XYZ file of C-alpha atoms in Angstrom:
180
model
C 133.727 -20.800 217.829
C 134.026 -19.611 221.401
C 134.817 -21.203 224.751
C 132.117 -21.677 227.388
C 131.834 -22.273 231.100
C 129.723 -25.346 231.792
C 128.245 -25.847 235.261
C 126.539 -28.793 236.863
C 123.516 -27.759 238.955
C 123.093 -29.909 242.075
C 126.145 -29.701 244.333
C 127.645 -26.793 242.396
C 124.930 -24.119 242.346
C 122.440 -25.546 244.819
C 122.366 -28.104 247.620
C 122.344 -31.687 246.417
C 119.371 -33.341 248.133
C 119.319 -37.145 248.459
C 115.555 -37.060 247.779
C 115.873 -34.704 244.752
C 114.859 -31.067 244.454
C 111.157 -31.490 243.796
C 109.963 -27.879 244.097
C 111.271 -24.323 244.148
C 110.696 -24.328 247.920
C 113.243 -27.165 248.255
C 115.839 -25.414 246.061
C 118.629 -23.888 248.174
C 121.518 -22.013 246.620
C 124.873 -23.035 248.071
C 126.639 -20.318 250.085
C 128.148 -17.650 247.813
C 126.867 -19.364 244.637
C 124.877 -16.316 243.535
C 127.903 -14.088 244.087
C 130.082 -16.513 242.115
C 127.569 -16.510 239.236
C 127.607 -12.705 239.282
C 131.407 -12.722 239.006
C 131.219 -15.314 236.242
C 128.896 -13.050 234.260
C 131.822 -10.674 233.707
C 133.550 -13.115 231.341
C 132.693 -13.070 227.678
C 131.957 -16.807 227.629
C 128.520 -18.384 227.604
C 127.503 -19.799 230.989
C 125.784 -23.129 230.333
C 124.221 -25.463 232.888
C 124.261 -29.185 232.066
C 122.402 -31.318 234.580
C 121.078 -34.831 235.086
C 117.554 -34.673 236.494
C 116.418 -38.273 236.741
C 113.585 -37.292 239.098
C 111.623 -36.562 235.910
C 112.293 -39.970 234.360
C 111.580 -41.684 237.661
C 108.160 -39.993 237.830
C 109.018 -38.043 241.003
C 108.436 -34.646 239.362
C 107.081 -33.534 236.013
C 109.096 -31.805 233.318
C 106.811 -28.789 233.840
C 107.736 -28.674 237.542
C 111.439 -28.908 236.666
C 111.028 -26.083 234.143
C 109.380 -23.959 236.857
C 112.302 -24.634 239.218
C 114.786 -23.662 236.501
C 112.852 -20.505 235.605
C 112.864 -19.445 239.264
C 116.593 -20.249 239.538
C 117.343 -18.154 236.440
C 115.297 -15.237 237.820
C 117.199 -15.368 241.109
C 120.566 -15.513 239.304
C 119.613 -12.562 237.087
C 118.334 -10.565 240.089
C 121.711 -11.141 241.771
C 123.553 -9.790 238.714
C 124.507 -13.119 237.158
C 123.411 -14.855 233.989
C 122.694 -18.283 232.599
C 122.933 -18.348 228.821
C 121.609 -21.872 228.295
C 120.425 -24.859 230.292
C 120.536 -28.477 229.112
C 118.803 -31.269 231.018
C 118.893 -35.038 230.857
C 115.515 -36.087 232.318
C 116.141 -39.822 231.888
C 116.596 -42.402 234.662
C 120.062 -43.970 234.997
C 119.112 -47.173 233.150
C 117.674 -45.415 230.072
C 120.836 -45.873 227.991
C 120.638 -42.345 226.571
C 123.667 -40.393 225.390
C 122.707 -37.261 227.320
C 122.987 -38.574 230.879
C 126.391 -37.784 232.337
C 128.931 -39.422 232.332
C 128.007 -39.513 228.628
C 128.984 -36.268 226.882
C 125.699 -35.728 224.999
C 124.609 -32.542 226.780
C 128.019 -30.951 226.241
C 128.061 -31.971 222.575
C 124.532 -30.672 221.987
C 125.396 -27.332 223.619
C 128.538 -27.080 221.488
C 126.493 -27.595 218.319
C 123.698 -25.227 219.349
C 125.912 -22.424 220.665
C 129.021 -22.739 218.456
C 131.223 -23.665 221.440
C 134.865 -24.703 221.251
C 134.846 -27.591 223.724
C 138.647 -27.857 223.937
C 138.848 -24.251 225.177
C 135.937 -24.665 227.617
C 135.741 -25.634 231.297
C 133.175 -27.703 233.183
C 132.648 -27.190 236.920
C 131.100 -30.283 238.464
C 130.852 -32.117 241.750
C 130.986 -35.752 240.679
C 133.041 -38.269 238.764
C 130.306 -38.414 236.127
C 130.876 -34.687 235.511
C 134.639 -35.194 235.202
C 134.132 -38.170 232.876
C 131.710 -36.252 230.652
C 134.163 -33.346 230.486
C 137.116 -35.593 229.587
C 135.097 -37.461 226.948
C 133.993 -34.192 225.312
C 137.481 -32.660 225.468
C 136.459 -30.058 228.077
C 138.722 -29.093 231.010
C 137.056 -30.244 234.256
C 137.150 -28.514 237.630
C 135.861 -30.610 240.528
C 134.241 -28.885 243.507
C 134.043 -30.340 247.004
C 130.632 -28.765 247.663
C 128.618 -31.724 246.395
C 128.858 -35.476 245.866
C 132.604 -35.730 245.433
C 133.215 -35.655 249.169
C 132.340 -39.339 248.948
C 134.351 -40.181 245.828
C 137.605 -38.311 246.503
C 139.013 -41.037 248.734
C 138.237 -43.911 246.371
C 141.220 -45.339 244.458
C 139.191 -45.807 241.255
C 138.466 -42.071 241.274
C 142.107 -41.050 241.421
C 142.896 -41.733 237.763
C 140.040 -39.457 236.674
C 140.906 -36.740 239.165
C 144.660 -36.677 238.490
C 145.403 -33.417 236.706
C 141.901 -32.091 237.416
C 141.811 -29.059 239.719
C 139.859 -29.781 242.907
C 138.508 -26.699 244.696
C 136.152 -26.063 247.592
C 133.176 -24.550 245.777
C 131.893 -22.552 242.827
C 133.485 -19.365 244.197
C 136.942 -20.956 244.082
C 136.260 -22.439 240.628
C 135.206 -19.025 239.275
C 138.334 -17.453 240.771
C 140.479 -19.971 238.871
C 138.529 -19.328 235.649
C 138.880 -15.564 235.940
């Protein structure tokens, strides 16, 4: 078994749009994200994206369109010298009751089974409390970035218990620096 680096997508790698990323033309890498992914590719850990994409379950985009967006993202990351070893998606809407939609740990658990990952030695870089909760539930060490949704949740008292002991950094670049 080996440790991995798990990454959320929206708010960590790319801009988190309130109306969802519905096409490759709407996908915008966050500043320095490609450089951070290049640096991350130097570690001998799998780099695994785990992402909720309820736009599919809501009928806003098709799974084929989402796959196209992810293929383009992977090409851009590879062209910049980075790598993505696996990508796991929950396409369900929030009320679906599935075990793969974060804060449930299903995507992390599935990746661990598929890729022989030691979850307790792994890290998960996310931008929301659902990412931190999924990490804690799966036994993964969370790192919270300020580049996405958490700007809203950091000041909330109910968030503090989850965040206590969880490193909070500005962006993926700072998270990668702490991992390296």
